[in-house]
mmCIF file of C-alpha atoms and ligand atoms in Angstrom:
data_model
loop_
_atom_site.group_PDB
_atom_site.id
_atom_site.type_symbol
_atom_site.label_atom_id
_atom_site.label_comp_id
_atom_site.label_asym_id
_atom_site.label_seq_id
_atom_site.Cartn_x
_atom_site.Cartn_y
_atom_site.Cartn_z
ATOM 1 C CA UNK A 1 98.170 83.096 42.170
ATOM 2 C CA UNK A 2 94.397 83.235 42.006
ATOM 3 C CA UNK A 3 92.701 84.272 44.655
ATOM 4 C CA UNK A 4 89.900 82.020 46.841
ATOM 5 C CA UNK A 5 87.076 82.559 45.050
ATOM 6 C CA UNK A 6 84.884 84.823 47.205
ATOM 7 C CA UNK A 7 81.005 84.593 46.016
ATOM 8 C CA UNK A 8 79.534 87.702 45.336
ATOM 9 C CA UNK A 9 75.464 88.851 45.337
ATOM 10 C CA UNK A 10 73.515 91.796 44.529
ATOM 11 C CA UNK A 11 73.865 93.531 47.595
ATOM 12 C CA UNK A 12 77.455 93.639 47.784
ATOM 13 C CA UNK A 13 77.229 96.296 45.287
ATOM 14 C CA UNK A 14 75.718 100.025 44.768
ATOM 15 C CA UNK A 15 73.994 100.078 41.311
ATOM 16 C CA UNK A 16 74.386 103.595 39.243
ATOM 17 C CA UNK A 17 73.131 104.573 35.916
ATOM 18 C CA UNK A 18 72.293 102.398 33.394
ATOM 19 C CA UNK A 19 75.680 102.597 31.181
ATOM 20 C CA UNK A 20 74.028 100.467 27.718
ATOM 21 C CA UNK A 21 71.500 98.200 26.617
ATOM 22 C CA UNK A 22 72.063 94.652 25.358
ATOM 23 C CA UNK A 23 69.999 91.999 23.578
ATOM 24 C CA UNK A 24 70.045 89.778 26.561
ATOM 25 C CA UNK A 25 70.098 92.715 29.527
ATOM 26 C CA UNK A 26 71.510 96.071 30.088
ATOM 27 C CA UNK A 27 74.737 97.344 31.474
ATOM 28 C CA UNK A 28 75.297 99.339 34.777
ATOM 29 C CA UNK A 29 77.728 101.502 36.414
ATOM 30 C CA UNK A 30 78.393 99.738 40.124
ATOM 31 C CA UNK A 31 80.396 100.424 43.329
ATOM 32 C CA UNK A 32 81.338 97.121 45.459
ATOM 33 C CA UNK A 33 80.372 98.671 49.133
ATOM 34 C CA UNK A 34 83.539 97.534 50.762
ATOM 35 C CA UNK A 35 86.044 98.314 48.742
ATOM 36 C CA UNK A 36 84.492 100.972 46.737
ATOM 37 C CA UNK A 37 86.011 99.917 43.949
ATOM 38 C CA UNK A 38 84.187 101.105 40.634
ATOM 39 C CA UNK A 39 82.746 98.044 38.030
ATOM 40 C CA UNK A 40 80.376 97.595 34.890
ATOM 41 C CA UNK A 41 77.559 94.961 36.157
ATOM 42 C CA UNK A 42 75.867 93.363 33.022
ATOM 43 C CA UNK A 43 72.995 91.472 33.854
ATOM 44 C CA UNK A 44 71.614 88.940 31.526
ATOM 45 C CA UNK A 45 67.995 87.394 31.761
ATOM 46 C CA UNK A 46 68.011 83.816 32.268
ATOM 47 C CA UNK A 47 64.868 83.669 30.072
ATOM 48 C CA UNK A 48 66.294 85.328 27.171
ATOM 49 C CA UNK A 49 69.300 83.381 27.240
ATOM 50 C CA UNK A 50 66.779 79.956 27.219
ATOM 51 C CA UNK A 51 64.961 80.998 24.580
ATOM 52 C CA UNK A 52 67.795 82.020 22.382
ATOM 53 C CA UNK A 53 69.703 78.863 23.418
ATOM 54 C CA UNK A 54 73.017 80.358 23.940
ATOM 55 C CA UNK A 55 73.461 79.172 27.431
ATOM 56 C CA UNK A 56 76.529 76.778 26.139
ATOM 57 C CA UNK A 57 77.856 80.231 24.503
ATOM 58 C CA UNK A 58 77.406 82.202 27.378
ATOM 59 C CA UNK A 59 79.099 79.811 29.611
ATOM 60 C CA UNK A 60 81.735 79.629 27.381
ATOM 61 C CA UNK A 61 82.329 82.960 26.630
ATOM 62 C CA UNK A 62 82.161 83.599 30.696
ATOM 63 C CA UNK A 63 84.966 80.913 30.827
ATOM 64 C CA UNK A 64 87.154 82.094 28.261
ATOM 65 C CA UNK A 65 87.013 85.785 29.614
ATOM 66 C CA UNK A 66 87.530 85.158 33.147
ATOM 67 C CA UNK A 67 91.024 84.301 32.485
ATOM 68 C CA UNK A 68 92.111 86.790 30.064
ATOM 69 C CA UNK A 69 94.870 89.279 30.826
ATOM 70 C CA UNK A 70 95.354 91.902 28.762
ATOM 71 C CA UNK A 71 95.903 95.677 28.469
ATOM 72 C CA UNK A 72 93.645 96.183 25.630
ATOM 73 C CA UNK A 73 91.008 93.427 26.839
ATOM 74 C CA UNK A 74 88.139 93.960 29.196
ATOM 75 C CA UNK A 75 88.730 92.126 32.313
ATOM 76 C CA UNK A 76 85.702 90.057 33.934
ATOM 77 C CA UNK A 77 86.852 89.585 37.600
ATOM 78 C CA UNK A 78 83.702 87.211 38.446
ATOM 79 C CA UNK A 79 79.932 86.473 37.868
ATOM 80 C CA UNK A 80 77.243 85.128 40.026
ATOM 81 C CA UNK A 81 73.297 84.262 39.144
ATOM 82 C CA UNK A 82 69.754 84.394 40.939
ATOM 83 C CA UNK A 83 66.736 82.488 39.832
ATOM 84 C CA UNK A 84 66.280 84.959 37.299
ATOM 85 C CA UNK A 85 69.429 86.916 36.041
ATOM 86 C CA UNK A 86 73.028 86.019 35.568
ATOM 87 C CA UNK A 87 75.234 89.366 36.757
ATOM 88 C CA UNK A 88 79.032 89.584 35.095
ATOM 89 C CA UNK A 89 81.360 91.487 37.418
ATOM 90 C CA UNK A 90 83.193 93.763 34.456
ATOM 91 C CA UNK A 91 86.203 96.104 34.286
ATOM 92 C CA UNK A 92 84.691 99.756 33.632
ATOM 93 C CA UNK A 93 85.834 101.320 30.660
ATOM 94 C CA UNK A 94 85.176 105.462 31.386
ATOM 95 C CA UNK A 95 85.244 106.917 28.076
ATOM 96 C CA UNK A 96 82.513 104.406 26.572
ATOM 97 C CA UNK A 97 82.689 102.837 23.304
ATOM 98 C CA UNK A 98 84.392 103.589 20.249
ATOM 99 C CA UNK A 99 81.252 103.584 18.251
ATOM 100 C CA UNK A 100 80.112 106.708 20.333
ATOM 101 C CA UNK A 101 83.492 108.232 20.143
ATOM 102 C CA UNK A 102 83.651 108.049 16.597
ATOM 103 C CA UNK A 103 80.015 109.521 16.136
ATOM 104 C CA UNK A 104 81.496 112.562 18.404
ATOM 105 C CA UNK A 105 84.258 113.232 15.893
ATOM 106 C CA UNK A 106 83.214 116.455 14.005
ATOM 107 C CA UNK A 107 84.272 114.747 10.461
ATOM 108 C CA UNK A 108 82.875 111.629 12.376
ATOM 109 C CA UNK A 109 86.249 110.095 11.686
ATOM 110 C CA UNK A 110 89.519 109.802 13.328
ATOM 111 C CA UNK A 111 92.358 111.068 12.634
ATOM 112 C CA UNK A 112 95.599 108.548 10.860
ATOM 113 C CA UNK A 113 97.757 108.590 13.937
ATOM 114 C CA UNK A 114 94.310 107.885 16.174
ATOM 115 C CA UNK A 115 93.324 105.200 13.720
ATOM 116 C CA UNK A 116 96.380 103.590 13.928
ATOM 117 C CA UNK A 117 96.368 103.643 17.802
ATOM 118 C CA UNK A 118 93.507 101.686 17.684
ATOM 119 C CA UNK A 119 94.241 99.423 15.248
ATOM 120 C CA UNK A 120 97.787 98.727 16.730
ATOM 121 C CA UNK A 121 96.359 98.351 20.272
ATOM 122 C CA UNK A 122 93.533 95.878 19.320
ATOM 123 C CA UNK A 123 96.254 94.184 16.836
ATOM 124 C CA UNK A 124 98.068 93.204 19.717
ATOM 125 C CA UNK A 125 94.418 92.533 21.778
ATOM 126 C CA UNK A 126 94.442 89.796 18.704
ATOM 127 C CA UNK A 127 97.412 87.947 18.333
ATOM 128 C CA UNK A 128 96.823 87.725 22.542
ATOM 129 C CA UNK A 129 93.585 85.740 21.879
ATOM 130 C CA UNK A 130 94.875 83.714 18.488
ATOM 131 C CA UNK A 131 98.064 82.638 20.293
ATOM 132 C CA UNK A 132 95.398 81.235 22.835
ATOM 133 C CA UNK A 133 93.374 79.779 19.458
ATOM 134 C CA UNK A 134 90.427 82.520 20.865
ATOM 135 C CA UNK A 135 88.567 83.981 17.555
ATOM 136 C CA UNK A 136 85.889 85.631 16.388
ATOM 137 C CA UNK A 137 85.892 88.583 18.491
ATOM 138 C CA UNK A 138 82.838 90.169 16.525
ATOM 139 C CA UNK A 139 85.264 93.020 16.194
ATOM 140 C CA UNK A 140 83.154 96.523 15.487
ATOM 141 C CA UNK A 141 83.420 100.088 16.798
ATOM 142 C CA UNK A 142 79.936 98.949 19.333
ATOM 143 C CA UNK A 143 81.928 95.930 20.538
ATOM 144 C CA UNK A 144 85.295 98.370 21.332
ATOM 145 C CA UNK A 145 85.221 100.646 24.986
ATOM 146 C CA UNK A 146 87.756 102.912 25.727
ATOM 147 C CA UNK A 147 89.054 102.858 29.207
ATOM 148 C CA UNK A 148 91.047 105.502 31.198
ATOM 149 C CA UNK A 149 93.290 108.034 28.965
ATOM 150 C CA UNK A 150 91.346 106.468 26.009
ATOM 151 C CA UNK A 151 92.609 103.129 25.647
ATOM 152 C CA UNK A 152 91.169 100.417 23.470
ATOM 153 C CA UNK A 153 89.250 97.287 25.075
ATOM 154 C CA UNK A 154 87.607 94.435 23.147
ATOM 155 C CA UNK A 155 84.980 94.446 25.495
ATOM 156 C CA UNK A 156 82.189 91.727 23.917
ATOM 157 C CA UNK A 157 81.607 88.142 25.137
ATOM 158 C CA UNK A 158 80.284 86.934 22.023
ATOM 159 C CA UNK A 159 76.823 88.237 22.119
ATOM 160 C CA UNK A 160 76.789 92.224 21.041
ATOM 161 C CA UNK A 161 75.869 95.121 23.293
ATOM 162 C CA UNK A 162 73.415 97.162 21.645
ATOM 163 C CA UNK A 163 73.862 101.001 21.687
ATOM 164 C CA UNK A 164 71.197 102.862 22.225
ATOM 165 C CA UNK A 165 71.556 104.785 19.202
ATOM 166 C CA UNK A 166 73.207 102.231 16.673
ATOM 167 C CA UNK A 167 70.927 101.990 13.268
ATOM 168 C CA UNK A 168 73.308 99.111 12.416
ATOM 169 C CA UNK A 169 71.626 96.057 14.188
ATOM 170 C CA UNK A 170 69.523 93.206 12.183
ATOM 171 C CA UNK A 171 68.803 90.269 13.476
ATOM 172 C CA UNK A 172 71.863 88.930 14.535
ATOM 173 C CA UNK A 173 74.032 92.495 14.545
ATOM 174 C CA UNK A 174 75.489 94.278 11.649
ATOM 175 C CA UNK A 175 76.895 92.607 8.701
ATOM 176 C CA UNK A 176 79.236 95.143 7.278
ATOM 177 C CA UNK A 177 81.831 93.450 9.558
ATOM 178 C CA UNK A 178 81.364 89.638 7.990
ATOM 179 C CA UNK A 179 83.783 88.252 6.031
ATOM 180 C CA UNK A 180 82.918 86.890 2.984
ATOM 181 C CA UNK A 181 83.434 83.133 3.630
ATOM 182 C CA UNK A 182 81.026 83.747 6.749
ATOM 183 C CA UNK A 183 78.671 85.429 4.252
ATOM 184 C CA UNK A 184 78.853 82.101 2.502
ATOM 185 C CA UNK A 185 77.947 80.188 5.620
ATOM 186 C CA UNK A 186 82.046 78.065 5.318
ATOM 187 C CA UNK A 187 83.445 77.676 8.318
ATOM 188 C CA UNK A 188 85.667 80.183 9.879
ATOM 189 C CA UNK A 189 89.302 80.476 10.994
ATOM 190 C CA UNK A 190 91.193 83.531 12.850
ATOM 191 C CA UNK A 191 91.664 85.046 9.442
ATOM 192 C CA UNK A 192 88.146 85.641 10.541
ATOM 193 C CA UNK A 193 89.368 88.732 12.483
ATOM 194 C CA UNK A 194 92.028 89.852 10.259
ATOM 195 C CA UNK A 195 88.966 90.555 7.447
ATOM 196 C CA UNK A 196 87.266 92.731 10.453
ATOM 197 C CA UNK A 197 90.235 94.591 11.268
ATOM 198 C CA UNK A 198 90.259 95.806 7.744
ATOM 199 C CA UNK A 199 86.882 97.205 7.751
ATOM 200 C CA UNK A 200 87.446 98.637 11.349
ATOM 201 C CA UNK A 201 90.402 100.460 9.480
ATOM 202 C CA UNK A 202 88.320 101.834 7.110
ATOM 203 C CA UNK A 203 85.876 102.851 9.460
ATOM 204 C CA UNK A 204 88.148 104.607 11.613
ATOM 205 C CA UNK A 205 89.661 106.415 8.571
ATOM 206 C CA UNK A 206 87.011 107.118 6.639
ATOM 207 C CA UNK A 207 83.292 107.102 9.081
ATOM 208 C CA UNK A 208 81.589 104.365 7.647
ATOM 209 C CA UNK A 209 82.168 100.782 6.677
ATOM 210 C CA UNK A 210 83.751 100.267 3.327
ATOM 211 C CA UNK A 211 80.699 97.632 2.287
ATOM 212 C CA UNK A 212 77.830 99.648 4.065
ATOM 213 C CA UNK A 213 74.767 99.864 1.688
ATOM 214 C CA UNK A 214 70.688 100.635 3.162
ATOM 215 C CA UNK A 215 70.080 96.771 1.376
ATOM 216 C CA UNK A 216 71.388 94.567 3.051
ATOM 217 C CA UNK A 217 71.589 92.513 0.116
ATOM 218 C CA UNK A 218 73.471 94.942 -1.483
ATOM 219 C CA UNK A 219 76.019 94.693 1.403
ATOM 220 C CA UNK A 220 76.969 91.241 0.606
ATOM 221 C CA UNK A 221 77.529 91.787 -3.137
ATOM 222 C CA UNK A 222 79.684 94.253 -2.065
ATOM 223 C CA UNK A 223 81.648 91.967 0.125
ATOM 224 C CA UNK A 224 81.697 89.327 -1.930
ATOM 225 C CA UNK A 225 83.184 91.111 -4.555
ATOM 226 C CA UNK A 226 85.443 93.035 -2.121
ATOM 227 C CA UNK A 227 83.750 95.974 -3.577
ATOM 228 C CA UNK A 228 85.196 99.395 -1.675
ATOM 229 C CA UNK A 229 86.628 103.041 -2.525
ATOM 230 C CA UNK A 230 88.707 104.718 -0.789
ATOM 231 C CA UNK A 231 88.582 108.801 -0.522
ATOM 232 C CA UNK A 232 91.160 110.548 -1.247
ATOM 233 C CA UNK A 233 92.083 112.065 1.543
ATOM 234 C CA UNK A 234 93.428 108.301 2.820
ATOM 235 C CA UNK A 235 97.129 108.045 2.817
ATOM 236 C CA UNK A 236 98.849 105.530 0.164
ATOM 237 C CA UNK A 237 100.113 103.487 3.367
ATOM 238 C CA UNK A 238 96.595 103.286 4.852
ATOM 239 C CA UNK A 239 95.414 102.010 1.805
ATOM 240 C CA UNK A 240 97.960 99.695 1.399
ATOM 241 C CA UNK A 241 97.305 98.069 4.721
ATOM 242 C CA UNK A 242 93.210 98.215 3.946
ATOM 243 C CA UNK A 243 93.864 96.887 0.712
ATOM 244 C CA UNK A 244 96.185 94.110 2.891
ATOM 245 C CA UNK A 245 93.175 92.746 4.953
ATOM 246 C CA UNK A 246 90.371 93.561 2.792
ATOM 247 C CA UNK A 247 91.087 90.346 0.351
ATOM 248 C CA UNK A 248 88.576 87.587 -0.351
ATOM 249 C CA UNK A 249 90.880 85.080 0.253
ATOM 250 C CA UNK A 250 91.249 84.359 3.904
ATOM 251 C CA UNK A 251 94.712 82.618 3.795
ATOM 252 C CA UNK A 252 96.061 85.988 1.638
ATOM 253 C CA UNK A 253 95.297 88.181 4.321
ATOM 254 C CA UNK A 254 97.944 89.990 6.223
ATOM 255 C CA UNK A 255 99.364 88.053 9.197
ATOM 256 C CA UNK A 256 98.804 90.159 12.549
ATOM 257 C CA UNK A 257 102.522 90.113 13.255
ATOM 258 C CA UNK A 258 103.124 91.307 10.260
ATOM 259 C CA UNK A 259 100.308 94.201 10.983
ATOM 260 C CA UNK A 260 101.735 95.223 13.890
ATOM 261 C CA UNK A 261 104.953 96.329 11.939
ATOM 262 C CA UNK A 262 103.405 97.550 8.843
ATOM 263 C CA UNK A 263 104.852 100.863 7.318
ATOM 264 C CA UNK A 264 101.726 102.736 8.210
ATOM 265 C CA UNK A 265 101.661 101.677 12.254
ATOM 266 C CA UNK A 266 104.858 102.323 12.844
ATOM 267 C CA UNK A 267 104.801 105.724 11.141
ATOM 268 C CA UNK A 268 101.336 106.487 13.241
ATOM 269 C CA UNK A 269 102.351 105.149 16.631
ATOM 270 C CA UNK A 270 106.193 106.114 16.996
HETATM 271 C C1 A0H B 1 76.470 105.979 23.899
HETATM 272 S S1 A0H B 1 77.622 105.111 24.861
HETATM 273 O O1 A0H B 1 78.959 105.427 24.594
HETATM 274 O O2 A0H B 1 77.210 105.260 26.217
HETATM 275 N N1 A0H B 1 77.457 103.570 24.446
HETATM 276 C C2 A0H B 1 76.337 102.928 25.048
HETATM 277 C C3 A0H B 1 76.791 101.640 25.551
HETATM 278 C C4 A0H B 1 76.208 100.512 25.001
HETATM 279 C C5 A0H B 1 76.598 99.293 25.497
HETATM 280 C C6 A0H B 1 77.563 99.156 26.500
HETATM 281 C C7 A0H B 1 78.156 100.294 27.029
HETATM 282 C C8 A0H B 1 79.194 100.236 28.038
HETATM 283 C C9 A0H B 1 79.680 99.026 28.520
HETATM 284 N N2 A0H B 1 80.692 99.077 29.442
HETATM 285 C C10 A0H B 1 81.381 98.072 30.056
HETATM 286 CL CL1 A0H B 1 81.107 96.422 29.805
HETATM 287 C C11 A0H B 1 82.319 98.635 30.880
HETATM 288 N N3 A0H B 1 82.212 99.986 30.794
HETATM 289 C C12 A0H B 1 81.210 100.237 29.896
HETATM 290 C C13 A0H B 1 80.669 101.449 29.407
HETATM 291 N N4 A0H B 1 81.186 102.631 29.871
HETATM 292 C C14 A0H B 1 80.765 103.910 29.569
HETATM 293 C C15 A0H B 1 81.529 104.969 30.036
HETATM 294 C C16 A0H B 1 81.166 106.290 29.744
HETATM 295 C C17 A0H B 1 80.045 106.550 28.970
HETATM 296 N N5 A0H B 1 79.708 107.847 28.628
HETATM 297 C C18 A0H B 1 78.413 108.144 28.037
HETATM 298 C C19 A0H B 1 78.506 109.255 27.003
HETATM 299 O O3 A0H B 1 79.259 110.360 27.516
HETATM 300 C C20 A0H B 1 80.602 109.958 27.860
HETATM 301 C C21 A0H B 1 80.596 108.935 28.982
HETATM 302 C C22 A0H B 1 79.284 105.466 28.508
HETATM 303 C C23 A0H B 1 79.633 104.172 28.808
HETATM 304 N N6 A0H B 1 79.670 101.418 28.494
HETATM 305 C C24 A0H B 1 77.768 101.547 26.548
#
């Protein structure tokens, strides 16, 4: 049963050390003084949300979240607003995001049975949110925290958090992960995600996307013509299930329930 919703400001909580930066405000460690209990506080600006004209989004996005409940998505337990800023309440994932993680890999790669971890935990994240007709995730290694004993969190709202150190951004964030009917500007269904989870996949396995080019230009060719290569040192099951997502047609692509028992997860995650 929900709780009475208790209304929360600033000064309930301790602010630590700025945790990330976003396009519409950064992200902080914070303690709620009573409790003590430990929580990410984003704070977006109000301003910046105006004059990008995603407040709809936003207060969609804040909508949807709040009543999500799942092990491998980032809970928001409750938001609150001043004149000037709009503060989300967040779960707080310790081990940061995957994107960092993977740059701290010496090969700057995981490893299969990692990879498939991941890609098995945020499967099931997935079918969660398309049972619930939720899509779109904006699924990418910057968008993905790891909370205690590693595990995966989808952790965006719809707008991306910006890493500090992520060359990847343009205008709008990076566009190795769009599918190629986005690239086209057609509408978009949940086979949306299953294109994304692909080139996660590959990124995992490999250390960079399989379309990534310095043009971006070049990038959409590339997914367009589902242009990739695989190194070698990718098992024939990996590349299997890549080579299961990675298709042009959405409606071709690998159902997730079908993922989640694919040859090369259930070897990986036993
Ligand atoms: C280089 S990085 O890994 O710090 N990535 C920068 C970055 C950008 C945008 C959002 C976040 C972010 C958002 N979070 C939310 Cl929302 C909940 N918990 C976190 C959350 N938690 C978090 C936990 C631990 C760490 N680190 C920093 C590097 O050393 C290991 C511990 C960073 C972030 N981070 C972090």
């Amino acid at each position: 049963p929900q709780k009475p919703k208790k209304t929360w400001e600033l000064n309930n909580f301790d602010i630590g050390r700025l945790l990330g930066r976003g396009k519409f405000g950064n992200v902080y460690l914070a303690r709620e003084k009573e409790s003590q209990f430990v929580v990410a506080l984003k704070v977006l600006f109000k301003r910046q949300i105006g004059e990008s004209n995603v407040e709809h989004q936003v207060r969609r996005e804040i909508e949807i979240q709040s009543h999500l409940r799942h092990p491998h998505i980032l809970r928001l337990y409750a938001y609150f607003h001043d004149d000037v800023r709009i503060y989300l309440i967040l779960e707080y994932a310790p081990q940061g995001t995957l994107f960092n993680a993977l740059q701290a890999q010496p090969l700057k790669r995981f490893d299969e049975r990692q990879s498939a971890t991941y890609i098995q935990a945020l499967c099931s994240a997935l079918l969660y949110l398309h049972e619930r007709d939720i899509i779109h995730r904006d699924i990418k290694p910057e968008n993905l925290l790891l909370g205690h004993k590693g595990v995966l969190k989808i952790a965006d709202f719809g707008w991306s958090v910006h890493e500090p150190n992520s060359m990847r951004m343009t205008l709008c964030g990076t566009v190795d992960y769009l599918p190629p009917e986005m690239v086209q500007g057609k509408p978009h269904t949940k086979n949306v995600d299953l294109w994304s989870l692909g080139v996660l996949c590959f990124e995992l396995l490999v250390g960079h996307a399989p379309f990534y080019s310095k043009v971006y230009d070049e990038t959409y060719k590339k997914i367009l013509k589902v242009d990739y290569k695989l190194p070698e040192h990718i098992s024939k099951a990996a590349a299997h299930l890549i080579s299961k997502l990675l298709v042009l047609n959405p409606q071709h692509r690998l159902p997730l329930d079908q993922v989640m028992v694919h040859p090369w997860i259930l070897a990986h995650t036993q």
